[in-house]
Coordinates of C-alpha atoms in Angstrom, one line a residue:
M258 CA -185.6 57.9 151.0
N259 CA -186.5 60.6 148.5
I260 CA -189.4 59.5 146.3
D261 CA -187.8 61.3 143.3
Q262 CA -184.7 59.2 143.7
L263 CA -186.7 56.0 143.7
H264 CA -188.4 57.1 140.5
A265 CA -184.8 58.0 139.1
Y266 CA -183.6 54.3 139.8
R267 CA -186.7 53.0 138.1
Q268 CA -186.3 55.1 135.0
E269 CA -182.5 54.1 134.7
I270 CA -183.3 50.4 135.1
Q271 CA -186.3 50.6 132.7
H272 CA -184.2 52.3 130.0
H273 CA -181.3 49.8 130.4
L274 CA -183.5 46.7 130.4
N275 CA -185.6 47.7 127.3
N276 CA -183.0 49.6 125.3
E277 CA -179.7 47.8 126.0
L278 CA -180.0 44.5 127.9
L279 CA -182.9 42.6 126.6
P280 CA -182.1 43.8 122.9
F281 CA -178.5 42.5 123.3
W282 CA -179.9 39.0 123.8
E283 CA -182.8 39.0 121.5
K284 CA -180.4 39.9 118.5
R285 CA -177.9 37.2 119.2
I286 CA -179.3 34.3 121.2
V287 CA -181.2 32.0 118.8
D288 CA -179.2 29.5 116.9
H289 CA -181.2 29.2 113.7
E290 CA -178.9 26.7 112.1
N291 CA -178.6 24.1 114.9
G292 CA -181.3 24.9 117.3
G293 CA -181.0 25.9 120.9
L294 CA -179.3 29.1 122.1
L295 CA -176.1 30.8 121.6
T296 CA -174.3 31.9 124.8
H297 CA -170.8 32.8 124.1
F298 CA -170.0 36.4 123.1
D299 CA -166.8 38.5 123.3
K300 CA -166.2 42.0 124.7
N301 CA -167.7 43.6 121.7
G302 CA -170.8 41.2 121.6
N303 CA -169.6 39.0 118.8
D304 CA -170.1 35.4 118.7
S305 CA -166.8 33.8 120.1
R306 CA -167.6 30.5 118.4
E307 CA -167.0 28.1 121.2
D308 CA -168.4 24.8 120.1
E309 CA -170.5 24.1 123.1
K310 CA -174.1 24.3 124.5
S311 CA -174.1 23.7 128.3
L312 CA -177.1 22.6 130.4
I313 CA -176.6 25.6 132.7
A314 CA -176.6 28.1 129.9
Q315 CA -179.4 26.7 127.9
T316 CA -181.7 26.4 131.0
R317 CA -180.8 29.7 132.5
S318 CA -181.5 31.4 129.1
I319 CA -184.8 29.7 128.8
Y320 CA -185.6 31.0 132.3
T321 CA -184.7 34.4 131.2
F322 CA -186.9 34.7 128.2
A323 CA -189.8 32.7 129.8
S324 CA -189.6 35.0 132.8
A325 CA -189.3 38.1 130.7
H326 CA -192.5 37.1 128.8
R327 CA -194.4 36.4 132.0
A328 CA -193.4 39.7 133.3
G329 CA -194.9 41.4 130.3
Y330 CA -191.8 42.1 128.0
G331 CA -191.4 41.2 124.3
D332 CA -194.9 41.2 122.9
G333 CA -194.6 37.3 122.5
R334 CA -191.3 37.4 120.9
Y335 CA -189.5 36.2 124.1
A336 CA -192.0 33.2 124.5
E337 CA -190.9 32.1 121.2
I338 CA -187.2 32.3 122.1
A339 CA -187.8 30.4 125.2
K340 CA -189.7 27.7 123.3
H341 CA -186.8 27.6 120.7
G342 CA -184.6 26.7 123.7
V343 CA -186.9 24.1 125.2
E344 CA -187.2 22.2 121.8
F345 CA -183.3 21.8 121.9
L346 CA -183.3 21.0 125.7
L347 CA -185.9 18.4 125.3
G348 CA -185.0 17.0 121.9
K349 CA -181.3 16.9 122.1
M350 CA -180.1 17.2 125.8
W351 CA -182.6 14.7 127.4
D352 CA -181.1 11.2 128.1
A353 CA -184.0 9.0 126.9
E354 CA -182.4 6.0 128.4
N355 CA -181.4 6.9 131.8
G356 CA -183.5 10.1 132.3
G357 CA -182.0 13.5 133.1
F358 CA -180.1 16.0 131.0
Y359 CA -176.5 15.8 129.7
W360 CA -174.2 18.4 131.0
L361 CA -172.6 19.5 127.8
M362 CA -173.3 19.3 124.0
D363 CA -171.5 20.8 121.0
R364 CA -173.4 23.3 118.9
K365 CA -175.0 20.8 116.8
G366 CA -176.4 18.8 119.8
N367 CA -173.8 16.0 120.0
V368 CA -173.0 14.9 123.6
K369 CA -169.6 16.0 124.9
I370 CA -170.1 15.3 128.6
D371 CA -172.8 13.0 129.6
E372 CA -172.7 13.3 133.3
K373 CA -175.6 14.3 135.5
I374 CA -174.9 17.4 137.6
I375 CA -177.6 18.4 140.1
Y376 CA -176.6 22.0 139.9
G377 CA -177.8 21.9 136.2
H378 CA -180.8 19.9 136.9
S379 CA -181.9 22.5 139.5
F380 CA -181.9 25.0 136.7
A381 CA -183.8 22.6 134.4
I382 CA -186.6 22.5 137.0
Y383 CA -186.6 26.2 137.6
S384 CA -186.6 27.1 133.8
L385 CA -189.1 24.5 132.7
S386 CA -191.5 25.4 135.5
E387 CA -191.2 29.1 134.7
Y388 CA -191.7 28.2 130.9
T389 CA -195.1 26.5 131.7
L390 CA -196.1 29.3 133.9
A391 CA -195.3 31.8 131.2
T392 CA -196.6 30.0 128.2
G393 CA -199.0 27.4 129.3
D394 CA -197.0 24.8 127.4
P395 CA -197.5 21.6 129.6
R396 CA -194.2 20.1 128.4
G397 CA -192.3 22.3 130.8
L398 CA -194.0 21.2 134.0
E399 CA -194.0 17.6 132.6
Y400 CA -190.3 17.4 132.3
A401 CA -189.7 19.6 135.5
G402 CA -191.7 16.9 137.4
K403 CA -189.7 14.1 135.8
V404 CA -186.3 15.7 136.9
F405 CA -187.8 16.3 140.4
D406 CA -188.6 12.6 140.7
L407 CA -185.2 11.5 139.4
L408 CA -183.5 13.6 142.2
Q409 CA -185.7 12.0 144.8
K410 CA -184.8 8.5 143.5
Y411 CA -181.0 8.9 142.9
A412 CA -179.7 12.1 144.5
A413 CA -181.5 12.5 147.8
D414 CA -179.4 11.5 150.8
T415 CA -182.0 9.7 152.9
Y416 CA -179.6 9.3 155.8
Y417 CA -178.2 12.8 156.4
G418 CA -180.6 14.8 154.3
G419 CA -180.1 16.9 151.2
Y420 CA -178.7 16.0 147.9
F421 CA -175.7 14.5 146.4
E422 CA -174.6 16.5 143.3
M423 CA -172.2 14.6 140.9
F424 CA -173.2 11.6 139.0
D425 CA -172.3 9.6 135.9
R426 CA -174.7 9.2 133.1
N427 CA -176.3 6.2 134.6
W428 CA -176.9 8.1 138.0
E429 CA -174.0 6.3 139.7
L430 CA -172.4 8.6 142.2
K431 CA -169.1 9.9 141.2
G432 CA -166.0 9.6 143.3
P433 CA -164.6 11.8 146.0
G434 CA -162.4 14.9 145.8
S435 CA -162.5 17.1 142.7
A436 CA -165.0 14.6 141.2
G437 CA -167.5 15.9 143.8
G438 CA -169.3 12.7 144.8
D439 CA -168.5 13.2 148.6
R440 CA -169.5 16.8 148.7
K441 CA -172.6 18.9 149.2
T442 CA -172.8 22.5 148.5
L443 CA -174.7 25.8 149.4
D444 CA -174.9 26.6 145.7
A445 CA -176.7 23.6 144.6
H446 CA -179.1 23.4 147.6
M447 CA -179.9 27.2 147.3
H448 CA -180.8 26.7 143.6
L449 CA -182.9 23.6 144.6
M450 CA -184.9 25.8 146.8
E451 CA -185.4 28.2 143.9
A452 CA -186.3 25.4 141.6
F453 CA -188.7 23.8 144.0
T454 CA -190.4 27.2 144.6
T455 CA -191.3 27.6 140.9
L456 CA -192.1 24.0 140.5
Y457 CA -194.6 24.2 143.5
E458 CA -195.9 27.5 141.9
A459 CA -196.6 25.6 138.7
S460 CA -197.9 22.3 140.0
G461 CA -199.6 23.0 143.3
K462 CA -198.6 19.5 144.4
Q463 CA -198.1 18.9 148.0
V464 CA -195.0 16.8 147.5
H465 CA -193.3 19.6 145.8
R466 CA -194.2 22.1 148.6
R467 CA -193.0 19.5 151.2
K468 CA -189.6 19.2 149.5
L469 CA -189.4 22.9 149.4
V470 CA -189.8 23.3 153.0
E471 CA -187.4 20.5 153.7
V472 CA -184.6 22.2 151.7
I473 CA -185.4 25.5 153.4
G474 CA -184.8 23.8 156.7
L475 CA -181.5 22.3 155.6
L476 CA -180.3 25.6 154.3
V477 CA -181.1 27.5 157.5
N478 CA -180.0 24.8 160.0
K479 CA -177.2 23.0 158.3
I480 CA -175.7 25.2 155.6
M481 CA -175.7 28.6 157.3
H482 CA -173.1 29.2 160.0
P483 CA -174.5 28.4 163.4
T484 CA -173.1 31.9 164.9
Y485 CA -173.1 34.2 162.1
K486 CA -176.0 32.7 159.9
T487 CA -173.8 33.3 156.8
G488 CA -173.5 30.7 154.0
I489 CA -170.9 28.0 154.1
P490 CA -169.8 26.9 150.7
Q491 CA -169.1 23.2 150.9
F492 CA -169.7 20.2 153.2
W493 CA -169.1 16.6 153.6
A494 CA -172.0 14.2 153.3
D495 CA -172.7 14.4 157.0
W496 CA -172.9 18.2 157.0
S497 CA -169.7 18.7 158.6
V498 CA -167.8 21.6 156.9
A499 CA -165.4 20.6 154.1
P500 CA -162.6 22.8 152.6
Q501 CA -163.9 24.6 149.4
I502 CA -162.3 23.0 146.3
K503 CA -162.8 23.4 142.7
F504 CA -164.7 20.5 141.0
D505 CA -163.8 19.0 137.8
I506 CA -167.0 19.9 136.0
I507 CA -168.3 23.1 137.4
W508 CA -167.2 26.4 138.9
G509 CA -164.3 26.5 136.6
W510 CA -164.3 30.3 136.6
D511 CA -163.9 30.7 140.2
R512 CA -160.6 32.2 141.2
F513 CA -158.8 29.3 143.1
T514 CA -155.1 28.7 143.8
E515 CA -153.2 26.6 141.3
D516 CA -153.8 23.4 143.5
G517 CA -157.6 23.8 143.3
V518 CA -158.1 24.8 146.8
K519 CA -159.4 28.2 147.9
S520 CA -157.4 30.4 150.2
A521 CA -159.1 30.4 153.7
A522 CA -161.0 27.4 152.4
E523 CA -162.8 26.7 155.7
D524 CA -163.7 30.2 156.5
N525 CA -165.1 32.2 153.6
T526 CA -168.7 33.4 152.7
S527 CA -170.0 35.0 149.6
Y528 CA -171.9 38.3 150.3
G529 CA -173.7 37.9 147.0
H530 CA -174.9 34.4 147.9
N531 CA -176.0 35.4 151.4
V532 CA -178.3 38.2 149.9
E533 CA -179.3 36.1 147.0
F534 CA -180.3 33.3 149.5
A535 CA -182.3 35.8 151.6
W536 CA -184.4 37.2 148.8
L537 CA -185.0 33.7 147.4
L538 CA -186.1 32.6 150.7
M539 CA -188.5 35.4 151.0
H540 CA -189.9 34.4 147.5
A541 CA -190.2 30.8 148.5
L542 CA -192.0 31.8 151.7
D543 CA -194.4 33.8 149.7
I544 CA -195.3 30.8 147.3
A545 CA -195.5 28.4 150.1
G546 CA -197.7 30.6 152.2
I547 CA -195.3 30.8 155.2
P548 CA -194.8 34.4 157.0
Y549 CA -191.3 36.0 156.9
S550 CA -191.5 36.2 160.7
E551 CA -190.7 32.6 161.1
Y552 CA -187.3 33.2 159.5
E553 CA -186.8 36.8 160.5
E554 CA -183.6 36.2 162.4
Q555 CA -182.0 34.4 159.4
L556 CA -183.2 37.1 156.9
L557 CA -181.9 39.9 158.9
A558 CA -178.6 38.3 159.5
S559 CA -178.1 37.6 155.8
F560 CA -178.9 41.2 154.8
N561 CA -177.0 42.8 157.7
H562 CA -173.8 40.8 157.3
A563 CA -173.7 42.1 153.6
V564 CA -174.3 45.7 154.5
D565 CA -171.8 45.7 157.4
Y566 CA -169.1 43.9 155.6
G567 CA -169.8 43.4 151.9
V568 CA -170.7 46.8 150.7
D569 CA -167.8 49.0 149.5
W570 CA -168.8 52.4 151.0
E571 CA -165.9 54.1 149.3
F572 CA -166.1 53.0 145.6
G573 CA -169.6 51.3 145.6
G574 CA -170.7 47.8 144.7
V575 CA -170.4 44.7 146.8
F576 CA -167.1 42.6 147.4
V577 CA -166.8 39.0 146.4
E578 CA -166.2 37.4 149.8
G579 CA -164.7 37.5 153.2
S580 CA -164.7 35.7 156.6
H581 CA -167.9 34.8 158.5
A582 CA -166.7 37.2 161.3
G583 CA -166.4 40.1 158.8
E584 CA -162.8 40.4 157.3
V585 CA -162.9 41.0 153.6
Y586 CA -160.8 38.6 151.6
D587 CA -161.7 39.5 148.0
R588 CA -162.3 43.1 147.2
E589 CA -162.8 42.6 143.4
K590 CA -166.4 43.1 142.0
E591 CA -168.1 40.4 140.2
F592 CA -171.2 41.0 138.1
W593 CA -173.5 38.5 139.7
Q594 CA -173.1 39.5 143.2
Q595 CA -174.0 43.1 142.3
A596 CA -177.2 41.7 140.4
E597 CA -178.3 39.7 143.3
V598 CA -177.9 42.4 146.1
I599 CA -179.7 44.8 144.0
I600 CA -182.8 42.5 144.4
G601 CA -182.1 41.7 148.0
F602 CA -181.4 45.1 149.3
L603 CA -184.6 46.3 147.8
D604 CA -186.5 43.5 149.4
A605 CA -184.9 44.2 152.8
Y606 CA -185.9 48.0 152.4
R607 CA -189.5 46.9 151.4
I608 CA -190.1 44.7 154.3
Y609 CA -188.0 46.3 157.1
E610 CA -188.0 49.9 156.0
D611 CA -184.5 50.6 157.5
E612 CA -182.6 53.3 155.6
K613 CA -179.3 51.5 155.6
Y614 CA -180.8 49.0 153.1
I615 CA -181.7 51.7 150.5
K616 CA -178.2 53.3 151.1
A617 CA -176.6 49.8 150.4
Y618 CA -178.9 49.6 147.3
D619 CA -177.8 53.0 146.2
A620 CA -174.0 52.2 146.5
T621 CA -174.6 49.0 144.3
H622 CA -176.9 50.5 141.8
R623 CA -174.5 53.5 141.1
F624 CA -171.5 51.0 140.8
V625 CA -173.4 49.0 138.3
F626 CA -174.6 51.8 136.2
D627 CA -171.4 53.7 136.3
H628 CA -168.9 50.9 135.8
V629 CA -170.3 47.3 135.2
I630 CA -172.7 47.9 132.4
H631 CA -170.9 47.9 129.0
K632 CA -173.1 50.7 127.6
E633 CA -171.7 50.4 123.9
V634 CA -172.7 46.6 123.9
G635 CA -175.6 46.4 126.3
E636 CA -174.5 43.6 128.7
W637 CA -172.5 43.6 132.0
L638 CA -168.8 43.2 132.5
P639 CA -168.0 40.0 134.4
L640 CA -165.3 41.1 136.8
L641 CA -163.8 44.5 137.8
T642 CA -161.4 45.8 140.2
R643 CA -162.5 47.4 143.5
Q644 CA -162.3 50.8 141.8
G645 CA -164.3 49.6 138.8
E646 CA -161.7 49.0 135.9
P647 CA -162.5 45.9 133.8
I648 CA -160.5 42.8 134.5
W649 CA -162.5 40.2 132.4
T650 CA -164.3 41.7 129.4
H651 CA -166.2 39.0 127.5
M652 CA -170.0 39.5 127.5
S653 CA -171.0 35.8 127.9
H654 CA -169.9 32.3 128.3
S655 CA -171.6 29.2 129.9
W656 CA -171.1 30.7 133.4
K657 CA -171.7 34.4 132.6
I658 CA -175.1 34.4 131.1
N659 CA -178.2 36.6 131.0
Y660 CA -179.9 34.9 134.0
H661 CA -178.4 37.2 136.8
T662 CA -178.5 40.5 134.8
V663 CA -182.0 40.3 133.2
R664 CA -183.6 38.9 136.4
S665 CA -182.0 41.6 138.5
M666 CA -183.4 44.4 136.4
I667 CA -187.0 42.8 136.0
Q668 CA -187.2 42.0 139.8
A669 CA -185.8 45.5 140.9
L670 CA -188.5 47.0 138.9
V671 CA -191.2 44.9 140.6
R672 CA -189.7 45.8 144.0
L673 CA -189.4 49.5 143.3
D674 CA -193.0 49.5 142.2
K675 CA -194.2 47.9 145.5
I676 CA -191.9 50.4 147.5
L677 CA -193.4 53.3 145.6
A678 CA -196.9 52.0 146.0
K679 CA -196.5 52.4 149.8

């Protein structure tokens, strides 16, 4: 790889992050009237006025600004934005009676959905741990630890391992089917790995490291395909593969059929998830003090499947998903997959020094900077055709938020600097 090209990538990312992406959010996100963070913006970046504040969007945004502050951005302003979000999260969204966070509030902080969803709680642990690491405020780690303890008490499956994911307000497990009480998912367990990594980094507690190593083992040995080592989306409680369905509460923006069942429901894998899992696993191993070599087969399989089948070598970017064996099912381009493979392909190149990874990175980088970034506004378009024409045009809602985009740019710069330092 040409060193000048690496510097060019770095310059392009730095400009976008400092002059477009972070300013987009800094100008808009603070709700000065009701507290908390505003997270719904139309294609022009205007507040689209949805009367909701979701656990997922509040926690992801807290993470975004805490992590940006810890990475050296914002001159202290981003720490204040993160604190503003934490005040609302702890003051309005915490269930003082039963413990845990409500799933959905209105803008003023009244409860709209009081259920306890583990996916959201994984981001509570992640963001609050990051907040303490970034600011030193002990409340973040205190509440991250409380959520961790609640998960071990109510959500952990002590028979088959892993965690159940959908609960009523009082932590009673929800029913089967679309209620989700009889399912386990790649998504939640991958984000629990992410959360436990940052929790252990913040706390140094052995129990947090033990549970991190445990969930890594589940992901590698139960959730990844036994032959292809690609991610399987949904399982029954005993870790047998379940057809992928749409849940009542979350993943409402995924593209399912009208009956709520995905096409090829028992044979689909996400290229973005596979690469995101791989780089998050590498980070978890760094924090836990475990060498990459112990998981090299899995890491290489995750990266190589995406390079071989997920990268669109004609138009750039990475496809949404396909079969474990390689056939591509969905050739559209979604923002978050692009964001995650940007980090992951740089990690793969940094460690394994194979030119195919930097070529895959280049194909994705160019697609993002030429098509995905809405330059006039500053954020990324959510969904595009294979060729790069916009399909969805909103800038943000509860499921399309700053977490993937800002993290991608910050972490890409970290990895480019490490590669250049070699």
